């Protein structure tokens, strides 16, 4: 059955195991929100989650909602070899998105042919549930025509 | 110049290796012992005299296993350096520090790899296949930020770093080919190399794309084999069988550009670990960059050699590509002759330890692509954090 096949593939993808440091990120993603840690003292966003600010060393932070907008900073097209769980997707892209908030986020641009990718390409976050607990943050080409940084 | 406590205190006095091949029947253990015995024979030192060990933290053959074959030695010093290719020269920094501190007299540094599926140790985390095939299905650590999106191997991460370099500086396939062609040419002169058939630009461009912009011929070759090196004090080295390769300067650095991509691009180029390592090395050393006769960069990918030339200051930022053109790295007339063994791209992939063995041969004057009157040699670990490098010199 197709559904079973899908769940088999899903089970095979190595998935995040949320910890106290990262659980707020995944809880937000489940709700369709991209939330990032932001230093309460100097205001810098950071990703991935960690318990102190690399700029001012403050340990005070909040989880702030990010715009989900960014641009492609760099990428690769994986053509194999790769883990068996990803083999059916080959070739697929992995992108480093520079978010408006100034942090880098590694993900994938969905529905995007390899030759369409370019540096500076505007993208926006989409939320892909994989299990009850884990929703992965992916990206798609920005739907609005305005530049994402405005 | 700032005098470092390790400067000219220790020397590599023995090099040993096994045969290199795509797949060998021998176990890692057997290969490690063969390489160690060969290094001891080369130096004229008994395995019983080894009193210190520095290994990789991913090395499977640990002190416990070594002790049971070294003729009941008494180790006074043991340590491991971390982060894969980044640590391939750091082992020598640690060994030199231990010698300078008189914590040991004869230190063994080694790497044994059976990457083929025949590994007698079966599918462990780092052998019996490729390490990333053993990525667990539950990711509590930082790899949760890229592995679920299909970024599972170093070659893919380095591909993304390479792509950014192309975006900023227009680095080209032809420049990648220049690196691959030069190192394969060196391998063609080296009987120990696994890949000895010279390649052309067309061979490079026609090779299959593995992870854009990296093609098969941009990638290191997967091999089995082992390399062992013996490090001792310079005083003692004078009485041994071979001309010593003195560890003239050595540095390690770890910063915020960890290989894990969400943080790699956070900080500026000037803060990258190899850049800091280079600053420290040349502050310690008696030589300037122009005095380096031959260099060994951790050539896991052609593009990363181009980046290393910039990180170590041989080319200005963004000009590593033009630097390698027209045989820029090729023996005998390159701007900077590099990786004369063929490197990880063509000789074998023993995590950079085979590059160090060749660096020692350059100092001894016994390379198959010998740089005349070679006095100073740079040996560097991989480009990403953490990493380290040494400068070797003639006594
Ligand atoms: Zn702060």
Short mmCIF file of C-alpha atoms and ligand atoms in Angstrom, two decimals:
data_model
loop_
_atom_site.label_atom_id
_atom_site.label_comp_id
_atom_site.label_asym_id
_atom_site.label_seq_id
_atom_site.Cartn_x
_atom_site.Cartn_y
_atom_site.Cartn_z
CA UNK A 1 0.00 0.00 0.00
CA UNK A 2 1.24 3.43 -0.90
CA UNK A 3 0.66 4.80 2.58
CA UNK A 4 2.76 2.09 4.12
CA UNK A 5 5.51 2.74 1.66
CA UNK A 6 5.51 6.37 2.65
CA UNK A 7 5.70 5.58 6.33
CA UNK A 8 8.54 3.15 5.63
CA UNK A 9 10.50 5.91 3.94
CA UNK A 10 9.63 8.24 6.80
CA UNK A 11 10.86 5.78 9.39
CA UNK A 12 14.16 5.49 7.59
CA UNK A 13 14.97 9.19 7.58
CA UNK A 14 17.13 9.94 10.59
CA UNK A 15 15.02 12.33 12.64
CA UNK A 16 15.76 14.88 15.33
CA UNK A 17 15.24 13.81 18.92
CA UNK A 18 14.15 17.00 20.68
CA UNK A 19 16.04 17.84 23.85
CA UNK A 20 15.28 20.60 26.37
CA UNK A 21 17.51 22.87 24.24
CA UNK A 22 15.64 22.24 21.02
CA UNK A 23 12.06 21.25 21.98
CA UNK A 24 10.68 24.81 21.63
CA UNK A 25 11.88 24.86 18.03
CA UNK A 26 10.03 21.67 17.17
CA UNK A 27 6.91 22.64 19.12
CA UNK A 28 6.76 25.85 17.09
CA UNK A 29 7.41 24.01 13.83
CA UNK A 30 4.46 21.72 14.57
CA UNK A 31 2.30 24.84 14.80
CA UNK A 32 3.68 26.10 11.50
CA UNK A 33 5.96 28.70 13.03
CA UNK A 34 9.68 29.20 12.61
CA UNK A 35 10.99 30.29 15.98
CA UNK A 36 14.64 31.09 16.68
CA UNK A 37 16.51 31.86 19.83
CA UNK A 38 17.15 35.57 20.28
CA UNK A 39 19.48 37.02 22.87
CA UNK A 40 17.58 39.11 25.42
CA UNK A 41 20.58 41.35 25.95
CA UNK A 42 22.15 42.12 22.58
CA UNK A 43 19.23 41.09 20.41
CA UNK A 44 21.17 38.73 18.14
CA UNK A 45 19.33 35.77 16.64
CA UNK A 46 21.08 32.42 16.67
CA UNK A 47 20.65 29.02 15.12
CA UNK A 48 21.17 26.20 15.97
CA UNK A 49 19.80 26.47 19.51
CA UNK A 50 22.33 26.79 22.31
CA UNK A 51 22.19 28.03 25.87
CA UNK A 52 24.30 31.19 25.54
CA UNK A 53 24.88 34.03 23.11
CA UNK A 54 28.17 33.77 21.19
CA UNK A 55 28.30 37.56 20.81
CA UNK A 56 27.68 38.87 24.36
CA UNK A 57 27.73 35.61 26.37
CA UNK A 58 24.32 36.32 27.84
CA UNK A 59 22.36 33.29 28.90
CA UNK A 60 19.06 35.15 28.72
CA UNK A 61 17.09 34.50 25.57
CA UNK A 62 13.64 34.09 24.14
CA UNK A 63 12.19 32.08 21.26
CA UNK A 64 11.08 34.66 18.73
CA UNK A 65 9.04 34.10 15.67
CA UNK A 66 11.12 34.56 12.54
CA UNK A 67 9.72 35.81 9.24
CA UNK A 68 10.56 32.57 7.46
CA UNK A 69 11.95 34.64 4.60
CA UNK A 70 15.49 34.41 3.40
CA UNK A 71 17.74 33.94 0.40
CA UNK A 72 19.77 31.03 -0.89
CA UNK A 73 23.35 31.53 0.33
CA UNK A 74 24.84 28.34 -1.08
CA UNK A 75 23.67 24.88 -2.05
CA UNK A 76 24.56 21.49 -3.43
CA UNK A 77 22.71 19.01 -5.59
CA UNK A 78 23.19 15.61 -4.03
CA UNK A 79 23.45 13.00 -6.79
CA UNK A 80 24.51 10.11 -4.61
CA UNK A 81 25.70 8.15 -2.84
CA UNK A 82 23.51 8.99 0.11
CA UNK A 83 21.57 7.24 2.86
CA UNK A 84 19.06 4.67 1.57
CA UNK A 85 16.23 6.81 2.93
CA UNK A 86 17.08 9.60 0.48
CA UNK A 87 17.94 7.49 -2.55
CA UNK A 88 14.50 7.72 -4.10
CA UNK A 89 14.80 11.53 -4.03
CA UNK A 90 18.06 11.68 -5.99
CA UNK A 91 19.02 14.15 -7.27
CA UNK A 92 17.92 16.53 -4.53
CA UNK A 93 19.06 19.91 -3.31
CA UNK A 94 20.37 20.94 0.08
CA UNK A 95 20.50 24.69 0.62
CA UNK A 96 21.99 27.04 3.12
CA UNK A 97 19.37 29.76 3.55
CA UNK A 98 20.44 33.09 4.98
CA UNK A 99 17.37 34.12 6.93
CA UNK A 100 16.31 37.76 7.23
CA UNK A 101 17.22 37.50 10.89
CA UNK A 102 20.87 37.02 9.89
CA UNK A 103 21.27 33.33 10.65
CA UNK A 104 22.03 30.42 8.35
CA UNK A 105 19.60 27.53 8.12
CA UNK A 106 20.29 24.29 6.27
CA UNK A 107 17.26 22.82 4.55
CA UNK A 108 15.79 22.07 1.14
CA UNK A 109 13.95 24.12 -1.45
CA UNK A 110 10.89 22.10 -2.41
CA UNK A 111 9.63 21.87 -5.99
CA UNK A 112 12.78 23.39 -7.37
CA UNK A 113 14.81 21.96 -10.24
CA UNK A 114 18.58 21.91 -9.78
CA UNK A 115 19.13 24.44 -12.55
CA UNK A 116 16.68 26.90 -10.99
CA UNK A 117 18.75 27.49 -7.88
CA UNK A 118 20.89 30.60 -7.69
CA UNK A 119 22.64 32.60 -5.01
CA UNK A 120 20.36 35.23 -3.61
CA UNK A 121 17.19 33.44 -4.67
CA UNK A 122 14.33 34.53 -2.35
CA UNK A 123 12.71 31.68 -0.44
CA UNK A 124 10.15 31.27 2.31
CA UNK A 125 9.63 28.61 4.95
CA UNK A 126 7.09 25.83 4.65
CA UNK A 127 6.37 23.21 7.27
CA UNK A 128 6.42 19.52 6.46
CA UNK A 129 5.09 17.16 9.15
CA UNK A 130 7.05 13.92 9.17
CA UNK A 131 5.85 12.30 12.39
CA UNK A 132 3.47 13.37 15.14
CA UNK A 133 6.37 14.98 16.91
CA UNK A 134 8.64 16.21 14.13
CA UNK A 135 7.83 18.81 11.51
CA UNK A 136 10.75 19.75 9.30
CA UNK A 137 11.21 23.33 8.17
CA UNK A 138 11.66 23.38 4.41
CA UNK A 139 11.61 26.24 1.92
CA UNK A 140 9.99 27.11 -1.39
CA UNK A 141 10.55 29.84 -3.92
CA UNK A 142 9.17 33.09 -2.48
CA UNK A 143 5.59 33.51 -3.66
CA UNK A 144 5.47 37.29 -3.33
CA UNK A 145 7.32 39.35 -5.91
CA UNK A 146 8.78 41.74 -3.34
CA UNK A 147 12.33 41.18 -2.24
CA UNK A 148 12.40 39.24 1.01
CA UNK A 149 14.74 41.63 2.73
CA UNK A 150 12.38 44.60 2.50
CA UNK B 1 59.24 35.99 15.92
CA UNK B 2 57.80 34.37 19.01
CA UNK B 3 59.64 31.31 20.28
CA UNK B 4 57.34 28.43 20.98
CA UNK B 5 58.31 25.77 23.48
CA UNK B 6 57.93 23.05 20.84
CA UNK B 7 60.14 24.72 18.26
CA UNK B 8 62.79 22.34 16.91
CA UNK B 9 62.41 20.03 19.91
CA UNK B 10 61.01 16.93 18.20
CA UNK B 11 61.50 15.18 14.89
CA UNK B 12 59.85 12.51 12.81
CA UNK B 13 62.48 9.78 12.57
CA UNK B 14 60.54 6.81 11.27
CA UNK B 15 57.86 6.36 8.64
CA UNK B 16 56.11 3.11 7.90
CA UNK B 17 53.17 2.13 5.80
CA UNK B 18 51.32 -0.85 4.43
CA UNK B 19 50.42 -1.36 0.83
CA UNK B 20 47.57 0.94 -0.18
CA UNK B 21 44.65 -0.52 -2.10
CA UNK B 22 40.93 -0.16 -2.66
CA UNK B 23 40.41 -3.12 -0.38
CA UNK B 24 42.93 -5.14 1.58
CA UNK B 25 42.28 -8.45 3.24
CA UNK B 26 44.08 -7.45 6.42
CA UNK B 27 42.33 -6.13 9.48
CA UNK B 28 42.94 -2.64 10.82
CA UNK B 29 44.86 -4.24 13.67
CA UNK B 30 47.15 -6.17 11.36
CA UNK B 31 47.69 -3.11 9.17
CA UNK B 32 48.45 -0.89 12.15
CA UNK B 33 51.05 -3.35 13.38
CA UNK B 34 52.61 -3.72 9.94
CA UNK B 35 52.93 0.04 9.54
CA UNK B 36 54.32 0.44 13.06
CA UNK B 37 56.88 -2.31 12.54
CA UNK B 38 57.92 -0.71 9.27
CA UNK B 39 58.31 2.67 10.96
CA UNK B 40 60.43 1.12 13.70
CA UNK B 41 62.61 -0.64 11.13
CA UNK B 42 62.97 2.62 9.21
CA UNK B 43 64.09 4.47 12.34
CA UNK B 44 66.15 1.69 13.86
CA UNK B 45 64.01 1.71 16.99
CA UNK B 46 62.46 -1.32 18.68
CA UNK B 47 58.68 -1.30 19.19
CA UNK B 48 59.50 -1.91 22.86
CA UNK B 49 61.00 1.57 23.04
CA UNK B 50 57.74 3.31 22.20
CA UNK B 51 56.63 5.13 25.34
CA UNK B 52 53.99 7.44 23.96
CA UNK B 53 51.04 7.23 21.57
CA UNK B 54 48.98 9.90 19.85
CA UNK B 55 46.10 8.66 17.75
CA UNK B 56 42.88 9.84 16.20
CA UNK B 57 39.84 9.68 18.39
CA UNK B 58 38.17 7.75 15.56
CA UNK B 59 41.03 5.25 15.31
CA UNK B 60 39.77 1.78 16.11
CA UNK B 61 43.08 0.30 17.24
CA UNK B 62 43.54 1.86 20.64
CA UNK B 63 46.29 1.86 23.26
CA UNK B 64 44.95 -1.27 24.87
CA UNK B 65 45.36 -3.26 21.67
CA UNK B 66 48.76 -1.73 20.97
CA UNK B 67 50.13 -2.53 24.41
CA UNK B 68 49.51 -6.18 23.85
CA UNK B 69 51.71 -6.26 20.75
CA UNK B 70 54.47 -3.76 21.50
CA UNK B 71 56.49 -6.14 23.70
CA UNK B 72 55.23 -4.92 27.05
CA UNK B 73 56.16 -1.27 26.75
CA UNK B 74 55.32 1.24 29.43
CA UNK B 75 53.44 4.13 27.95
CA UNK B 76 54.16 7.42 29.66
CA UNK B 77 52.00 9.49 27.38
CA UNK B 78 48.83 8.80 25.40
CA UNK B 79 46.40 11.14 23.80
CA UNK B 80 44.01 11.47 20.88
CA UNK B 81 43.19 14.36 18.59
CA UNK B 82 39.77 14.87 17.18
CA UNK B 83 37.79 15.90 14.14
CA UNK B 84 38.85 13.62 11.36
CA UNK B 85 40.92 15.28 8.68
CA UNK B 86 41.25 18.39 10.77
CA UNK B 87 43.35 16.47 13.27
CA UNK B 88 45.69 14.83 10.78
CA UNK B 89 48.53 17.25 11.51
CA UNK B 90 47.39 18.07 15.04
CA UNK B 91 48.66 14.65 16.12
CA UNK B 92 52.17 15.94 15.43
CA UNK B 93 51.59 19.11 17.43
CA UNK B 94 50.52 17.02 20.41
CA UNK B 95 53.44 14.64 19.98
CA UNK B 96 55.92 17.52 19.73
CA UNK B 97 54.45 19.13 22.84
CA UNK B 98 54.78 15.89 24.78
CA UNK B 99 58.39 15.47 23.66
CA UNK B 100 59.22 19.09 24.52
CA UNK B 101 57.65 18.58 27.95
CA UNK B 102 59.68 15.38 28.36
CA UNK B 103 56.54 13.37 28.97
CA UNK B 104 57.75 10.72 26.56
CA UNK B 105 60.77 9.99 24.43
CA UNK B 106 59.47 7.97 21.50
CA UNK B 107 55.93 8.70 20.38
CA UNK B 108 53.96 6.68 17.89
CA UNK B 109 51.46 8.44 15.64
CA UNK B 110 49.40 6.23 13.34
CA UNK B 111 46.25 5.65 11.35
CA UNK B 112 44.86 2.34 10.09
CA UNK B 113 41.80 2.20 7.88
CA UNK B 114 39.80 -0.63 6.42
CA UNK B 115 36.99 1.18 4.73
CA UNK B 116 36.05 -1.75 2.56
CA UNK B 117 33.10 -3.90 3.55
CA UNK B 118 35.58 -6.61 4.48
CA UNK B 119 36.62 -4.89 7.64
CA UNK B 120 37.10 -7.62 10.19
CA UNK B 121 35.50 -5.35 12.74
CA UNK B 122 32.24 -5.32 10.86
CA UNK B 123 29.97 -2.36 10.55
CA UNK B 124 31.11 -0.09 13.32
CA UNK B 125 30.63 3.63 13.43
CA UNK B 126 33.73 4.45 11.45
CA UNK B 127 34.57 1.40 9.39
CA UNK B 128 33.18 -1.51 7.49
CA UNK B 129 31.66 0.83 4.92
CA UNK B 130 31.33 4.57 5.16
CA UNK B 131 30.85 6.23 8.46
CA UNK B 132 27.76 8.09 7.37
CA UNK B 133 26.03 4.84 6.58
CA UNK B 134 25.98 4.29 10.32
CA UNK B 135 24.24 7.53 11.17
CA UNK B 136 21.69 6.60 13.80
CA UNK B 137 18.02 7.14 13.09
CA UNK B 138 17.60 9.30 16.17
CA UNK B 139 19.55 12.54 16.20
CA UNK B 140 19.86 14.41 19.48
CA UNK B 141 23.04 16.29 18.50
CA UNK B 142 23.86 19.05 16.02
CA UNK B 143 23.58 16.74 13.03
CA UNK B 144 19.79 16.97 13.48
CA UNK B 145 20.06 20.34 11.68
CA UNK B 146 21.25 18.92 8.39
CA UNK B 147 21.03 15.12 8.22
CA UNK B 148 17.19 15.05 8.04
CA UNK B 149 17.43 17.23 4.92
CA UNK B 150 19.71 14.73 3.21
CA UNK B 151 23.08 16.31 3.97
CA UNK B 152 24.71 13.20 5.34
CA UNK B 153 28.37 13.18 4.28
CA UNK B 154 31.43 15.39 4.38
CA UNK B 155 31.58 15.56 0.58
CA UNK B 156 28.14 17.19 0.54
CA UNK B 157 29.05 19.71 3.23
CA UNK B 158 32.30 20.56 1.48
CA UNK B 159 30.36 20.84 -1.78
CA UNK B 160 28.26 23.61 -0.24
CA UNK B 161 31.37 25.43 1.00
CA UNK B 162 32.88 25.00 -2.47
CA UNK B 163 29.75 26.32 -4.15
CA UNK B 164 29.89 29.47 -2.04
CA UNK B 165 33.51 29.96 -3.08
CA UNK B 166 32.41 29.76 -6.72
CA UNK B 167 29.59 32.22 -6.08
CA UNK B 168 31.94 34.76 -4.55
CA UNK B 169 35.05 34.27 -6.69
CA UNK B 170 34.05 32.49 -9.85
CA UNK B 171 36.20 29.46 -9.19
CA UNK B 172 35.89 27.07 -12.13
CA UNK B 173 35.77 23.40 -13.09
CA UNK B 174 39.01 23.94 -14.99
CA UNK B 175 40.73 25.06 -11.80
CA UNK B 176 39.41 22.00 -9.97
CA UNK B 177 40.80 19.91 -12.82
CA UNK B 178 44.19 21.60 -12.48
CA UNK B 179 44.45 20.30 -8.91
CA UNK B 180 43.30 16.79 -9.82
CA UNK B 181 45.63 16.57 -12.83
CA UNK B 182 48.68 17.75 -10.86
CA UNK B 183 48.15 15.31 -8.01
CA UNK B 184 47.43 12.41 -10.37
CA UNK B 185 50.62 13.23 -12.23
CA UNK B 186 52.50 12.97 -8.93
CA UNK B 187 50.77 9.66 -8.21
CA UNK B 188 51.79 8.35 -11.64
CA UNK B 189 55.41 8.72 -10.49
CA UNK B 190 54.77 7.08 -7.12
CA UNK B 191 54.73 3.25 -7.11
CA UNK B 192 52.79 3.20 -3.81
CA UNK B 193 49.87 5.17 -5.23
CA UNK B 194 46.55 3.46 -5.91
CA UNK B 195 45.55 5.65 -8.88
CA UNK B 196 48.48 5.96 -11.26
CA UNK B 197 46.93 6.59 -14.66
CA UNK B 198 47.36 10.25 -15.61
CA UNK B 199 44.13 12.14 -16.26
CA UNK B 200 43.22 14.93 -18.64
CA UNK B 201 40.98 17.94 -18.26
CA UNK B 202 38.36 16.09 -20.27
CA UNK B 203 38.55 13.08 -17.95
CA UNK B 204 37.86 15.42 -15.08
CA UNK B 205 34.97 17.22 -16.75
CA UNK B 206 33.40 13.97 -17.90
CA UNK B 207 33.56 12.33 -14.50
CA UNK B 208 30.20 12.05 -12.85
CA UNK B 209 28.88 14.82 -10.67
CA UNK B 210 28.66 13.54 -7.12
CA UNK B 211 27.40 16.59 -5.26
CA UNK B 212 27.47 19.83 -7.23
CA UNK B 213 29.98 21.31 -7.83
CA UNK B 214 32.11 18.25 -6.96
CA UNK B 215 32.73 15.52 -9.50
CA UNK B 216 34.10 12.08 -8.83
CA UNK B 217 37.61 13.23 -9.80
CA UNK B 218 37.36 16.07 -7.27
CA UNK B 219 37.02 13.57 -4.43
CA UNK B 220 39.54 11.56 -2.46
CA UNK B 221 39.67 7.87 -3.24
CA UNK B 222 38.40 5.32 -0.77
CA UNK B 223 41.24 3.02 0.24
CA UNK B 224 42.50 0.69 2.90
CA UNK B 225 45.92 0.98 4.45
CA UNK B 226 47.88 2.27 7.41
CA UNK B 227 50.63 4.76 8.09
CA UNK B 228 52.75 5.04 11.23
CA UNK B 229 55.21 7.75 12.22
CA UNK B 230 57.72 7.82 15.05
CA UNK B 231 58.50 11.08 16.78
CA UNK B 232 61.40 11.55 19.16
CA UNK B 233 63.57 14.33 20.56
CA UNK B 234 65.91 16.10 18.16
CA UNK B 235 68.87 15.20 20.40
CA UNK B 236 68.10 11.52 20.09
CA UNK B 237 67.20 11.84 16.42
CA UNK B 238 70.79 12.75 15.57
CA UNK B 239 71.90 9.21 16.40
CA UNK B 240 69.22 7.36 14.46
CA UNK B 241 69.19 5.76 11.06
CA UNK B 242 67.46 8.46 8.99
CA UNK B 243 67.85 12.20 8.55
CA UNK B 244 65.26 13.64 10.95
CA UNK B 245 62.32 15.77 9.82
CA UNK B 246 62.32 18.34 12.59
CA UNK B 247 58.96 19.69 13.76
CA UNK B 248 59.90 23.32 13.47
CA UNK B 249 56.51 24.89 14.22
CA UNK B 250 53.09 23.58 15.03
CA UNK B 251 49.67 25.01 15.82
CA UNK B 252 46.09 23.98 16.34
CA UNK B 253 42.92 26.05 16.29
CA UNK B 254 39.23 25.60 16.87
CA UNK B 255 36.77 28.38 16.44
CA UNK B 256 33.24 29.03 15.39
CA UNK B 257 33.44 27.74 11.83
CA UNK B 258 32.61 24.24 12.68
CA UNK B 259 32.08 21.83 9.80
CA UNK B 260 28.41 21.80 10.74
CA UNK B 261 26.97 24.17 8.27
CA UNK B 262 24.51 26.24 10.30
CA UNK B 263 27.53 27.81 11.96
CA UNK B 264 30.18 27.57 9.24
CA UNK B 265 29.19 30.83 7.58
CA UNK B 266 28.53 32.73 10.81
CA UNK B 267 31.96 34.28 11.15
CA UNK B 268 34.37 36.00 8.74
CA UNK B 269 37.09 34.25 6.79
CA UNK B 270 39.87 35.81 8.90
CA UNK B 271 38.62 33.86 11.90
CA UNK B 272 38.61 30.47 10.22
CA UNK B 273 40.81 28.01 12.04
CA UNK B 274 43.32 27.37 9.22
CA UNK B 275 43.82 31.13 8.89
CA UNK B 276 44.56 31.34 12.61
CA UNK B 277 46.77 28.26 12.44
CA UNK B 278 48.77 29.87 9.63
CA UNK B 279 49.23 33.10 11.60
CA UNK B 280 50.49 31.15 14.59
CA UNK B 281 52.76 28.90 12.50
CA UNK B 282 54.55 31.71 10.73
CA UNK B 283 54.83 33.69 13.96
CA UNK B 284 56.69 30.71 15.44
CA UNK B 285 58.77 29.86 12.41
CA UNK B 286 62.14 30.84 11.08
CA UNK B 287 60.75 30.90 7.58
CA UNK B 288 58.26 32.94 5.63
CA UNK B 289 55.63 31.60 3.27
CA UNK B 290 58.00 32.14 0.34
CA UNK B 291 60.50 29.82 2.03
CA UNK B 292 58.13 26.86 2.04
CA UNK B 293 59.62 24.49 -0.56
CA UNK B 294 56.75 22.05 -0.70
CA UNK B 295 53.31 21.88 0.90
CA UNK B 296 50.84 19.16 1.81
CA UNK B 297 47.23 20.20 2.06
CA UNK B 298 44.51 17.86 3.19
CA UNK B 299 43.19 17.17 -0.28
CA UNK B 300 39.92 15.46 0.49
CA UNK B 301 38.50 17.55 -2.38
CA UNK B 302 40.21 19.59 -5.10
CA UNK B 303 38.20 22.66 -4.14
CA UNK B 304 39.42 22.47 -0.57
CA UNK B 305 43.05 22.66 -1.70
CA UNK B 306 42.16 25.89 -3.49
CA UNK B 307 40.58 27.22 -0.29
CA UNK B 308 43.57 26.10 1.78
CA UNK B 309 45.96 28.09 -0.43
CA UNK B 310 43.99 31.17 0.61
CA UNK B 311 43.63 30.16 4.24
CA UNK B 312 47.37 29.56 4.58
CA UNK B 313 48.14 32.81 2.79
CA UNK B 314 49.81 31.49 -0.36
CA UNK B 315 47.13 33.14 -2.48
CA UNK B 316 45.03 36.20 -1.66
CA UNK B 317 41.39 35.57 -0.74
CA UNK B 318 39.54 34.42 -3.83
CA UNK B 319 42.69 33.80 -5.87
CA UNK B 320 43.31 30.19 -4.96
CA UNK B 321 41.72 29.21 -8.28
CA UNK B 322 44.06 31.21 -10.51
CA UNK B 323 46.98 30.06 -8.32
CA UNK B 324 46.53 26.40 -9.30
CA UNK B 325 46.24 27.08 -13.04
CA UNK B 326 48.93 25.99 -15.52
CA UNK B 327 50.44 23.41 -13.22
CA UNK B 328 50.56 25.79 -10.26
CA UNK B 329 50.87 22.91 -7.79
CA UNK B 330 52.71 20.49 -10.04
CA UNK B 331 56.22 19.13 -9.64
CA UNK B 332 58.77 20.27 -10.63
CA UNK B 333 57.95 23.84 -11.65
CA UNK B 334 54.73 24.76 -9.83
CA UNK B 335 54.32 28.02 -7.94
CA UNK B 336 54.02 25.85 -4.85
CA UNK B 337 54.64 22.16 -5.39
CA UNK B 338 52.04 20.28 -3.35
CA UNK B 339 51.15 16.71 -2.39
CA UNK B 340 53.95 15.05 -4.32
CA UNK B 341 52.71 11.58 -3.31
CA UNK B 342 49.44 12.15 -5.17
CA UNK B 343 47.65 13.01 -1.96
CA UNK B 344 44.32 11.71 -0.78
CA UNK B 345 43.01 12.32 -4.30
CA UNK B 346 45.31 9.78 -5.96
CA UNK B 347 47.78 8.02 -3.66
CA UNK B 348 45.48 6.81 -0.89
CA UNK B 349 43.12 8.19 1.72
CA UNK B 350 44.77 7.47 5.04
CA UNK B 351 43.29 10.57 6.64
CA UNK B 352 46.27 12.73 5.67
CA UNK B 353 48.86 10.56 7.43
CA UNK B 354 50.22 9.46 4.05
CA UNK B 355 50.74 13.13 3.18
CA UNK B 356 52.85 13.49 6.32
CA UNK B 357 54.92 10.44 5.40
CA UNK B 358 55.62 12.01 2.01
CA UNK B 359 56.48 15.34 3.64
CA UNK B 360 59.14 13.45 5.60
CA UNK B 361 60.45 11.91 2.37
CA UNK B 362 60.75 15.41 0.90
CA UNK B 363 62.87 16.45 3.89
CA UNK B 364 64.97 13.30 3.48
CA UNK B 365 65.32 13.86 -0.26
CA UNK B 366 63.73 10.53 -1.19
CA UNK B 367 60.42 11.48 -2.82
CA UNK B 368 59.65 10.15 -6.29
CA UNK B 369 58.91 13.79 -7.15
CA UNK B 370 61.65 15.35 -5.10
CA UNK B 371 61.84 19.11 -4.72
CA UNK B 372 65.54 20.01 -4.97
CA UNK B 373 67.19 21.20 -1.78
CA UNK B 374 63.95 20.92 0.17
CA UNK B 375 64.32 22.59 3.54
CA UNK B 376 60.85 23.66 4.78
CA UNK B 377 57.63 21.69 4.27
CA UNK B 378 54.13 22.62 5.40
CA UNK B 379 51.68 19.87 6.38
CA UNK B 380 48.11 20.99 7.02
CA UNK B 381 44.94 19.33 8.24
CA UNK B 382 41.52 19.76 6.66
CA UNK B 383 40.04 23.21 6.10
CA UNK B 384 37.24 23.22 8.62
CA UNK B 385 37.26 23.53 12.37
CA UNK B 386 39.04 22.28 14.40
CA UNK B 387 42.35 21.85 12.64
CA UNK B 388 46.11 22.06 12.89
CA UNK B 389 49.32 22.19 10.87
CA UNK B 390 53.08 21.83 11.22
CA UNK B 391 56.17 23.05 9.43
CA UNK B 392 58.86 20.40 9.08
CA UNK B 393 62.46 21.30 8.38
CA UNK B 394 65.81 19.69 7.74
CA UNK B 395 68.16 19.45 10.68
ZN1 LIG C 1 23.86 38.52 23.06
#
